[in-house]
Short mmCIF file of C-alpha atoms in Angstrom, two decimals:
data_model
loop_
_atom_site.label_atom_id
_atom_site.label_comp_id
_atom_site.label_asym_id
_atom_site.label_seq_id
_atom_site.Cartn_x
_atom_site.Cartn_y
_atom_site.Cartn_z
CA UNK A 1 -54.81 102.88 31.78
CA UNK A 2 -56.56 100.65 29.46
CA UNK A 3 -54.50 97.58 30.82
CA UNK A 4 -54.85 98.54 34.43
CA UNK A 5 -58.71 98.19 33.67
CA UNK A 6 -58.24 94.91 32.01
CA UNK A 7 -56.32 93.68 35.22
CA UNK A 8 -59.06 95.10 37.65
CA UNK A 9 -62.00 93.08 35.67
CA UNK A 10 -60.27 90.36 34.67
CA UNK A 11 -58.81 89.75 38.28
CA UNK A 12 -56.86 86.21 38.33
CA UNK A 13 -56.92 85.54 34.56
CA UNK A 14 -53.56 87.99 33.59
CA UNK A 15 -54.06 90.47 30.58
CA UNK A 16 -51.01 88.55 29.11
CA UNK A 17 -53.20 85.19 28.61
CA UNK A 18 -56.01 86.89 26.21
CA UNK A 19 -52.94 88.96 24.32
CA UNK A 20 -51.26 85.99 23.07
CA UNK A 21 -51.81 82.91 21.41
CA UNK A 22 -53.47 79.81 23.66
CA UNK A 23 -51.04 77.75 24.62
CA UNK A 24 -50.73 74.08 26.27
CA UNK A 25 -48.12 71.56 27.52
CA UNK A 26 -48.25 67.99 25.96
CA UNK A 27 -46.76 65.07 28.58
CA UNK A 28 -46.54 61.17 26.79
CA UNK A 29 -45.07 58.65 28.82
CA UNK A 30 -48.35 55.67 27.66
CA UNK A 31 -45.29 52.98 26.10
CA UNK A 32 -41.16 53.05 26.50
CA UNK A 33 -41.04 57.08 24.85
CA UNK A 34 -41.07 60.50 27.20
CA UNK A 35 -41.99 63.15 25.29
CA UNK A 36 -43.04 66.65 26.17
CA UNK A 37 -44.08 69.18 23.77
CA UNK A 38 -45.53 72.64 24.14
CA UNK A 39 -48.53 73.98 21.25
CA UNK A 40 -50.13 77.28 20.53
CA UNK A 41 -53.92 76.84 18.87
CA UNK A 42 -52.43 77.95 15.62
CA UNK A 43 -50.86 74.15 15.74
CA UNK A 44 -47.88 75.83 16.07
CA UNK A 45 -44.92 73.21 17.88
CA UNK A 46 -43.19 76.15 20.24
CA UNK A 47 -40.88 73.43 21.55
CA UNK A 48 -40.76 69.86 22.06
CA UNK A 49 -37.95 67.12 23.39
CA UNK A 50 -38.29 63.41 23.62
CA UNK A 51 -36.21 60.72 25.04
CA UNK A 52 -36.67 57.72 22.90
CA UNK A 53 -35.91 53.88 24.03
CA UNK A 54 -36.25 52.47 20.98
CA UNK A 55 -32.46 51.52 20.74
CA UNK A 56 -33.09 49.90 24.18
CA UNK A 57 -36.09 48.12 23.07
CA UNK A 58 -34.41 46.53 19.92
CA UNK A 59 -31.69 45.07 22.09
CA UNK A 60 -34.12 43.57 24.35
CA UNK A 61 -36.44 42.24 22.35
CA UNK A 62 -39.23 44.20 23.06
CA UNK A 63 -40.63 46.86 26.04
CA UNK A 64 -40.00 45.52 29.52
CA UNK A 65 -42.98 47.05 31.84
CA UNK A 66 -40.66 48.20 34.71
CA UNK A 67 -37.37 49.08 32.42
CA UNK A 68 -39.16 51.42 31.10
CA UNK A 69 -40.74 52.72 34.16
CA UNK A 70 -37.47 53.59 35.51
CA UNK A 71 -36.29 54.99 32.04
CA UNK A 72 -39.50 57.32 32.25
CA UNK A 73 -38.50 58.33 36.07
CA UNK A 74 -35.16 58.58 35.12
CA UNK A 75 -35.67 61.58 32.15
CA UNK A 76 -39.16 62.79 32.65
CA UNK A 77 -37.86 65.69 34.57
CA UNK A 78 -35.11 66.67 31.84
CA UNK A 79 -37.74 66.21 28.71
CA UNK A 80 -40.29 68.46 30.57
CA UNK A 81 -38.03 71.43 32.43
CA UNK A 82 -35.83 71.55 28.67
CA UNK A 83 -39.18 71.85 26.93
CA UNK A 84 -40.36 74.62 29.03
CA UNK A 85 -36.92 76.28 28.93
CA UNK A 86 -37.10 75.85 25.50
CA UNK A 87 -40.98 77.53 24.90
CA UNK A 88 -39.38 80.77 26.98
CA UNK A 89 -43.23 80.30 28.46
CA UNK A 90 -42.99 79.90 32.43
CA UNK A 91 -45.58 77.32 33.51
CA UNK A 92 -47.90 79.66 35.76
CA UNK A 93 -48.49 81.59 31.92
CA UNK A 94 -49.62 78.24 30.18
CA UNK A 95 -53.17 77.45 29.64
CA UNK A 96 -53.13 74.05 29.96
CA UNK A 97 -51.10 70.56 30.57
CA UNK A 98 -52.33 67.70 29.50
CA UNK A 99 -51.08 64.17 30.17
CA UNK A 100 -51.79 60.83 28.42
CA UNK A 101 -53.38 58.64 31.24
CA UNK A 102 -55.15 56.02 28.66
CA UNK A 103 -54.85 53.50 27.20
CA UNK A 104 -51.04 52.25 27.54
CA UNK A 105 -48.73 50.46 30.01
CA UNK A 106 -49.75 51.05 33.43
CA UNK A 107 -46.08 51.08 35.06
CA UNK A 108 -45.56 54.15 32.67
CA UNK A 109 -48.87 56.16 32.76
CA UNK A 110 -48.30 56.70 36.06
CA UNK A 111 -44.80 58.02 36.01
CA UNK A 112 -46.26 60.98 33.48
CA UNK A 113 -49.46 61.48 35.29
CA UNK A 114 -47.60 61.59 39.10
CA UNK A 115 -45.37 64.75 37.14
CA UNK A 116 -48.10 66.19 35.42
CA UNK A 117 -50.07 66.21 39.11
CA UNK A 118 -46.78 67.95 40.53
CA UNK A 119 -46.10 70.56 37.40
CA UNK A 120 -50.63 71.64 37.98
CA UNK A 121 -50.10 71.92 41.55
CA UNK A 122 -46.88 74.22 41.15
CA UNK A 123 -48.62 76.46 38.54
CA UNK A 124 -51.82 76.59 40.56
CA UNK A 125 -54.75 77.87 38.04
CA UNK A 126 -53.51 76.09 35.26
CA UNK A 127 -56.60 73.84 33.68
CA UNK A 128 -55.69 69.83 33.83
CA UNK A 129 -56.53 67.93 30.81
CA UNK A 130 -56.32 64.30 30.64
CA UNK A 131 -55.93 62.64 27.24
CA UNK A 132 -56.74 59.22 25.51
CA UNK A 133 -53.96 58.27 23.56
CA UNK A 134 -55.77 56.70 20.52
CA UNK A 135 -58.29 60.00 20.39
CA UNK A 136 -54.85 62.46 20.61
CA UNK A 137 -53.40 60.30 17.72
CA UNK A 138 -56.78 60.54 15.48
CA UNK A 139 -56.77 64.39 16.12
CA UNK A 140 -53.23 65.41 15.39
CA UNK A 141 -53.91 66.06 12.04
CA UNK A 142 -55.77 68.77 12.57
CA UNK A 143 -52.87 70.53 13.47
CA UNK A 144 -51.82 70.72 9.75
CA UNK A 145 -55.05 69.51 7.89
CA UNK A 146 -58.14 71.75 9.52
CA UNK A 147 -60.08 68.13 8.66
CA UNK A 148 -63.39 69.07 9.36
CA UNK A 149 -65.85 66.88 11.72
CA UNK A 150 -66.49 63.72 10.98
CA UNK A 151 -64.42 61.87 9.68
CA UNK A 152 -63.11 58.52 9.45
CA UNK A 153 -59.99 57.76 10.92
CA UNK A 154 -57.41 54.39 10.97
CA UNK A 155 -54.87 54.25 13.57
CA UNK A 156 -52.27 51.80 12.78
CA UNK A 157 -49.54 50.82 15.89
CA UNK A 158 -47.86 49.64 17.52
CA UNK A 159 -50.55 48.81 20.47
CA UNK A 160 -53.72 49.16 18.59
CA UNK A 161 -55.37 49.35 15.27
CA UNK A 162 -58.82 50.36 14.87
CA UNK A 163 -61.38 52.25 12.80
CA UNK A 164 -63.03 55.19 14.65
CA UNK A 165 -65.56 58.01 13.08
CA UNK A 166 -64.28 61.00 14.71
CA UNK A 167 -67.54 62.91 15.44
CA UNK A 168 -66.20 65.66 17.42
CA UNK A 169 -63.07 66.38 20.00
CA UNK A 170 -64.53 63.91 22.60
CA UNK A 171 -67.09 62.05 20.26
CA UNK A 172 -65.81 58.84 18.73
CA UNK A 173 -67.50 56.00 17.13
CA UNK A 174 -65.77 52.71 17.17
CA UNK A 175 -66.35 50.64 14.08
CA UNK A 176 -63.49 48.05 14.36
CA UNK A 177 -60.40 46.76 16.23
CA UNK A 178 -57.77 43.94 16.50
CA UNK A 179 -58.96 41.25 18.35
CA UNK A 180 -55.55 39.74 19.03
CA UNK A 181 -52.03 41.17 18.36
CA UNK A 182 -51.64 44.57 16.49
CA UNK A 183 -49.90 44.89 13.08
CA UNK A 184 -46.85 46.59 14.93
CA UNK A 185 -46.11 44.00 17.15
CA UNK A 186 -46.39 41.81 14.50
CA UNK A 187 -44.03 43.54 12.59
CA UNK A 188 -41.64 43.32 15.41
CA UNK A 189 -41.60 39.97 16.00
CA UNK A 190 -41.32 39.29 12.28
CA UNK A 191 -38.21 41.49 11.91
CA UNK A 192 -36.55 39.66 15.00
CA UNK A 193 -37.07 36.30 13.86
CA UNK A 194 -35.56 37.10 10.29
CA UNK A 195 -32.74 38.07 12.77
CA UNK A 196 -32.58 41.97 10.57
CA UNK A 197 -30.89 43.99 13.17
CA UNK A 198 -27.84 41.68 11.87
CA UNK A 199 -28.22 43.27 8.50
CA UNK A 200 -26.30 46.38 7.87
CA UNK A 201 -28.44 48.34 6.16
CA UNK A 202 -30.99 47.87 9.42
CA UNK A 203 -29.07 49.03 11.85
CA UNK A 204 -31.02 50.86 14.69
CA UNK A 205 -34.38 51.03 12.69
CA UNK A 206 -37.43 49.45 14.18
CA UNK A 207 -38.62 46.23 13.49
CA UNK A 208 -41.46 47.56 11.25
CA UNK A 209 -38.83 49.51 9.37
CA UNK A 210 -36.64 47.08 8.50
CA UNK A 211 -39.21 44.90 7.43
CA UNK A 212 -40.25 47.55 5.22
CA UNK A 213 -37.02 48.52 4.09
CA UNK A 214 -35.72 44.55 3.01
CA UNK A 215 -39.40 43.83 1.64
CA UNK A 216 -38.91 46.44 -1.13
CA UNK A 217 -36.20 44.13 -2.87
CA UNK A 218 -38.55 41.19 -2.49
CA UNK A 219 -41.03 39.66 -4.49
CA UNK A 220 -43.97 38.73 -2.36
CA UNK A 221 -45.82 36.31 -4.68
CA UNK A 222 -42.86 33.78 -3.84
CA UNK A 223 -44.50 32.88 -0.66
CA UNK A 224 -47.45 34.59 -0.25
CA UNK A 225 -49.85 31.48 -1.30
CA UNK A 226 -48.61 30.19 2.01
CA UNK A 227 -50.62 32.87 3.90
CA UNK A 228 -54.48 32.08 3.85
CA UNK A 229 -56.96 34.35 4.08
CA UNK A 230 -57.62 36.04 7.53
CA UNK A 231 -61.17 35.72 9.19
CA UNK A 232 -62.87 35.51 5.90
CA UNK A 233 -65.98 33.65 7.79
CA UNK A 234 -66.32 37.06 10.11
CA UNK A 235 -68.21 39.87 8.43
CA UNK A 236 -67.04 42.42 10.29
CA UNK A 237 -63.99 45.33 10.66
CA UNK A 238 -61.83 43.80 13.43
CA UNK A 239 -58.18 42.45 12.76
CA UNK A 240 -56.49 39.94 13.88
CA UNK A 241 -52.21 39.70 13.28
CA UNK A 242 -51.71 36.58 15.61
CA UNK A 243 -52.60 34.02 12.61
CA UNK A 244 -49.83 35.92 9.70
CA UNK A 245 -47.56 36.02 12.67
CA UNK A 246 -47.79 32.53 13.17
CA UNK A 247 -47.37 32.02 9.41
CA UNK A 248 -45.15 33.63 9.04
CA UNK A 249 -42.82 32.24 11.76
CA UNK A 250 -43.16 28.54 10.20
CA UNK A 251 -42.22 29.91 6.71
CA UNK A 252 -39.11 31.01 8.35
CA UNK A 253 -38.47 27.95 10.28
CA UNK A 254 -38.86 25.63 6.78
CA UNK A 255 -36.60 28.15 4.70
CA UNK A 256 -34.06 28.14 7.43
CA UNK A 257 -33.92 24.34 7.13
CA UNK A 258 -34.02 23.98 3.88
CA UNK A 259 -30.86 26.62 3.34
CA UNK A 260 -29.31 25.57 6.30
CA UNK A 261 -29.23 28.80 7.86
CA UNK A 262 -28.71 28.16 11.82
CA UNK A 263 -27.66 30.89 14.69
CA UNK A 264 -27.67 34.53 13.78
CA UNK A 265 -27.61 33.69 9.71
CA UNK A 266 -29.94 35.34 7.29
CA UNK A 267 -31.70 33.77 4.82
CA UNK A 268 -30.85 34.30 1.50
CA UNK A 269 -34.20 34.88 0.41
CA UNK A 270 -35.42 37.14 3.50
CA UNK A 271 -36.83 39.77 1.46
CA UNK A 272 -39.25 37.51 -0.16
CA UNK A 273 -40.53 36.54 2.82
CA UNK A 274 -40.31 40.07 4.08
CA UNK A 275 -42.52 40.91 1.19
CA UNK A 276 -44.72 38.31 1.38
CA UNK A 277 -45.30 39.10 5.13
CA UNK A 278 -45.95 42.62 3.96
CA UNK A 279 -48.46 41.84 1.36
CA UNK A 280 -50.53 39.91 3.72
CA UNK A 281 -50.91 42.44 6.08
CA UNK A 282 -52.13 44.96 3.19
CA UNK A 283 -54.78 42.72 1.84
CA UNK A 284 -55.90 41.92 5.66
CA UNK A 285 -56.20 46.12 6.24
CA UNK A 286 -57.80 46.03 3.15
CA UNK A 287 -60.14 43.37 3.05
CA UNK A 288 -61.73 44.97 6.49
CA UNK A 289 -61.24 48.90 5.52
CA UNK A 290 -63.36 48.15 2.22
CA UNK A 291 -66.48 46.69 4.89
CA UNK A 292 -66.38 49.97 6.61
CA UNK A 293 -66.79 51.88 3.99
CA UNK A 294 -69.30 50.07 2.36
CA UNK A 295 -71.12 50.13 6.26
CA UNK A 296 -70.27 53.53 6.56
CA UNK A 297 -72.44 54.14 3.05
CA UNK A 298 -75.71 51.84 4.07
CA UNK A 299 -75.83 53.71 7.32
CA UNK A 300 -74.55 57.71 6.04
CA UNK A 301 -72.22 57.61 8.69
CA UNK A 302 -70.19 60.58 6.98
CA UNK A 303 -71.23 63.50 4.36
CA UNK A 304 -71.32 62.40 0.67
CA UNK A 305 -69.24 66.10 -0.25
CA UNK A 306 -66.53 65.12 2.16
CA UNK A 307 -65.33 61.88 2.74
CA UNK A 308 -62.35 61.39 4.32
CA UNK A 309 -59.70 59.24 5.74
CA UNK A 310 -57.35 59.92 8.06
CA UNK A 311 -54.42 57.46 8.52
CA UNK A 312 -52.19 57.34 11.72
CA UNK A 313 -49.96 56.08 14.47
CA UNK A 314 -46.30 54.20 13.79
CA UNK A 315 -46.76 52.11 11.21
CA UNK A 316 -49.10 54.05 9.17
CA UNK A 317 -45.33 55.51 8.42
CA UNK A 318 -45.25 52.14 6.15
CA UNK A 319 -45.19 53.80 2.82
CA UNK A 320 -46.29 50.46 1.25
CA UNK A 321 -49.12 50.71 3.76
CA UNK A 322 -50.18 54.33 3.26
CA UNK A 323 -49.57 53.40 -0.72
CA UNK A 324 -52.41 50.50 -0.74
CA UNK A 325 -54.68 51.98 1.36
CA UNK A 326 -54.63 54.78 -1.03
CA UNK A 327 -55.59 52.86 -3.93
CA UNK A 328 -58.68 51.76 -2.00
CA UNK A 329 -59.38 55.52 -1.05
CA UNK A 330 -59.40 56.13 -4.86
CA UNK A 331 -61.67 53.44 -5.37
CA UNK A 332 -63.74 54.64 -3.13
CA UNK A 333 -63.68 58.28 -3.55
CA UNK A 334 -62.21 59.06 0.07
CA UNK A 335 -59.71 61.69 0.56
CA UNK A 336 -56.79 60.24 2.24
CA UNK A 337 -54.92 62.22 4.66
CA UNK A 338 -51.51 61.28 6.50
CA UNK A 339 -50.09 63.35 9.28
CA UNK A 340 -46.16 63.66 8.72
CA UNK A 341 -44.53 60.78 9.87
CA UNK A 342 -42.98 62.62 12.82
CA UNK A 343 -46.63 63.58 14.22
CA UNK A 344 -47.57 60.01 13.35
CA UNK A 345 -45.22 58.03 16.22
CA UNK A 346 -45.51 58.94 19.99
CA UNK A 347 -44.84 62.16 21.30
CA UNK A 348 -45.70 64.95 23.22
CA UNK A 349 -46.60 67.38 20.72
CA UNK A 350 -49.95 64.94 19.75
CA UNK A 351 -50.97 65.22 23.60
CA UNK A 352 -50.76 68.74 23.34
CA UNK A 353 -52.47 69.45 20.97
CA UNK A 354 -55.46 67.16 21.55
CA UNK A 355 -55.07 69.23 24.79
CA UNK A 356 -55.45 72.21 23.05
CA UNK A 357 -58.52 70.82 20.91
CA UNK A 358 -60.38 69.87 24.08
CA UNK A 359 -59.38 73.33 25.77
CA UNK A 360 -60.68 75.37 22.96
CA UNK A 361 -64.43 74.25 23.58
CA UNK A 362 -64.35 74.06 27.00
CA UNK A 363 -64.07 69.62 27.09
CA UNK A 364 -62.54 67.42 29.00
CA UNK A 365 -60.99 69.66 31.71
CA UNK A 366 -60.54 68.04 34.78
CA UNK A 367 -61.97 69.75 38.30
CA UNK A 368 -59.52 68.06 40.17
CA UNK A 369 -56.49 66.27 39.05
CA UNK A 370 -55.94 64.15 42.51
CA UNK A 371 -58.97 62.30 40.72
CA UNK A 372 -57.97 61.40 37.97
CA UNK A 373 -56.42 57.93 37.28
CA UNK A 374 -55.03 56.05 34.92
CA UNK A 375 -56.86 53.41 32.56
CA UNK A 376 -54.27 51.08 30.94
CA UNK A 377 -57.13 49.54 28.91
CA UNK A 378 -60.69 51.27 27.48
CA UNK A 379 -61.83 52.19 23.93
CA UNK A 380 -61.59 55.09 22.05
CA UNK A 381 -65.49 55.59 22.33
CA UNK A 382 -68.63 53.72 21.85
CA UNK A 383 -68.13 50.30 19.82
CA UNK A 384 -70.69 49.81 16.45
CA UNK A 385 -68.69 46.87 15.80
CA UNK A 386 -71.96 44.24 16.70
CA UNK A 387 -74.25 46.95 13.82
CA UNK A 388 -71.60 46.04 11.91
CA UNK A 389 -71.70 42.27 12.28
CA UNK A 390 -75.58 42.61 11.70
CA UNK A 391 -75.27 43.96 8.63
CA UNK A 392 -73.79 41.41 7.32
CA UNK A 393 -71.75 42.85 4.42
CA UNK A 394 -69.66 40.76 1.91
CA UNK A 395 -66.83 43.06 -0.47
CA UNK A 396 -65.51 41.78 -3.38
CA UNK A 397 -61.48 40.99 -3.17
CA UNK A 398 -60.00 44.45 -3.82
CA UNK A 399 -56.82 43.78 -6.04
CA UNK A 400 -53.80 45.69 -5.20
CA UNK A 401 -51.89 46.96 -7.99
CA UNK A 402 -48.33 46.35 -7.02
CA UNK A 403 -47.18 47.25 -10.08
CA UNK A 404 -46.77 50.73 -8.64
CA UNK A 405 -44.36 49.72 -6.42
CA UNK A 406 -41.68 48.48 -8.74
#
């Protein structure tokens, strides 16, 4: 009886939907990866697949715009229907999907937000939710750290890297970005010039991970003299890759010559420069991290009881990375939080879940999904990068103790 009367006042919303967990469908298709995940609001993964072209990006040299388009078209349907299958949840009883549709390559937004459009219209009353990809990676977290609002995060990838106070679910505060090339790509480019994929021990990694893994047997004061500093003259929290990239590619082209080394050799000291590489890019994260916090303090941009830090995206998987950036936390009593370095890369589970966030207090739900487009460029929220630039702030060199890294 007492059901029956839940039915009769609750009319289209089913008695099943307040009787169980919340639950939402994550779709990711922003770079060359189609993932698909499904989330309760416990944080909870119910199910999840992903078909990854990473293997196909390492033996092109990179992401090709419409290979991966056609990669995305060619397994979308697959990824979602075995996730569904999977969750034992038919999509009429979700309570959400949500679909990256910025920032990212346009050719592949559109191939997730064209099925997402499809999988609403068959479910009929299930809410839309359209997610930012830099905000879903900055919130993932959450689902295994209740970090509480705000907080500071630093998203590290291979597309972006910025500094963002996360103010609330839709309320971000931009407080730095790359100006040129981000510290993945640079990564990549590094690792196929030093021709690693030829190494053994590489073998189907990334380019950032094989430049981490070689770099660990190197010794990065060799070589890294040759890297000045980066945009010491700017007082401000953006990044810029292009100039170590550059670097570093010339360093390479002298040691080749020097040893000889010509087609698809290795040098013998490639995990020196590896290192040295490596080292640069920690003291450039560094250098402009220690500005914003020191902004962050002139301005009380966060509570003195509860600073924290949240580092994530791809290569904030660098354990060297995540290790330095941790000695400046220390420094600056900051609580440094990772996500685990599966929630870290792209995937559908984080645009779930930052489905889920928005769907708990009623944000971000869109009225009708036929309006909603793709942005293959915007920011993560409101820049503060010129009050930053205004305030003029010099830092003293932080010194990294690589000692504990021996």
């Amino acid at each position: 009886m007492l059901r029956l009367k839940l039915n009769t006042l609750l009319g289209k919303q089913s008695l099943h939907k307040i009787l169980r967990s919340l639950t939402v469908l994550g779709i990711e298709t922003s770079c060359d990866d189609t993932g698909a995940a499904i989330v309760d609001d416990t944080g909870q993964v119910l199910a999840q697949e992903i078909h990854s072209q990473q293997q196909m990006t390492i033996r092109l040299g990179g992401v090709i715009p419409p290979i991966a388009r056609r990669l995305h078209e060619e397994n979308i349907e697959r990824v979602v229907t075995a996730t569904i299958e999977s969750s034992n949840i038919p999509v009429e009883q979700l309570d959400g999907i949500a679909c990256t549709v910025k920032p990212g390559m346009p050719l592949s937004l559109l191939v997730g937000l064209k099925y997402a459009r499809e999988l609403v219209r068959r479910a009929k009353n299930v809410p839309f939710l359209p997610v930012h990809h830099m905000q879903a990676h900055a919130l993932t977290v959450r689902m295994v750290d209740r970090v509480a609002f705000p907080f500071l995060v630093f998203l590290l990838s291979g597309g972006h890297c910025l500094l963002a106070i996360v103010k609330d679910v839709e309320d971000f505060m931009l407080l730095g970005e790359s100006i040129d090339t981000s510290p993945g790509e640079a990564y990549d480019k590094v690792a196929r010039r030093l021709k690693l994929k030829n190494l053994p021990e590489c073998d189907g990694m990334s380019g950032g991970e094989s430049v981490e893994r070689v770099a660990r047997r190197g010794d990065p004061h060799k070589f890294v003299d040759r890297y000045p500093a980066t945009m010491s003259k700017y007082r401000d929290c953006n990044f810029s890759f292009s100039g170590m990239k550059t670097t570093t590619m010339r360093l390479i082209e002298r040691e080749e010559e020097k040893h000889g080394i010509v087609g698809d050799g290795i040098l013998p000291n490639v995990c020196d420069v590896a290192a040295a590489f490596q080292l640069s890019v920690g003291r450039h994260l560094l250098k402009r991290l220690q500005r914003c916090l020191v902004f962050i303090d002139y301005n009380d941009l966060l509570p003195k009881h509860n600073r924290t830090l949240v580092l994530s995206g791809g290569v904030a998987c660098n354990s060297f990375i995540r290790q330095v950036i941790g000695q400046l936390c220390d420094h600056h009593e900051y609580d440094l939080v990772c996500p685990p370095p599966q929630l870290c890369t792209d995937n559908g589970v984080m645009v779930a879940w930052n489905g889920m966030e928005k769907l708990k207090v009623g944000k971000g739900i869109a009225s009708d999904p036929e309006l909603v487009d793709i942005e293959p460029k915007c920011s993560i929220g409101p820049s503060m990068i010129r009050k930053v630039q205004e305030a003029n702030i010099q830092v003293p060199r932080f010194k990294i103790d690589l000692t504990k890294f021996s």
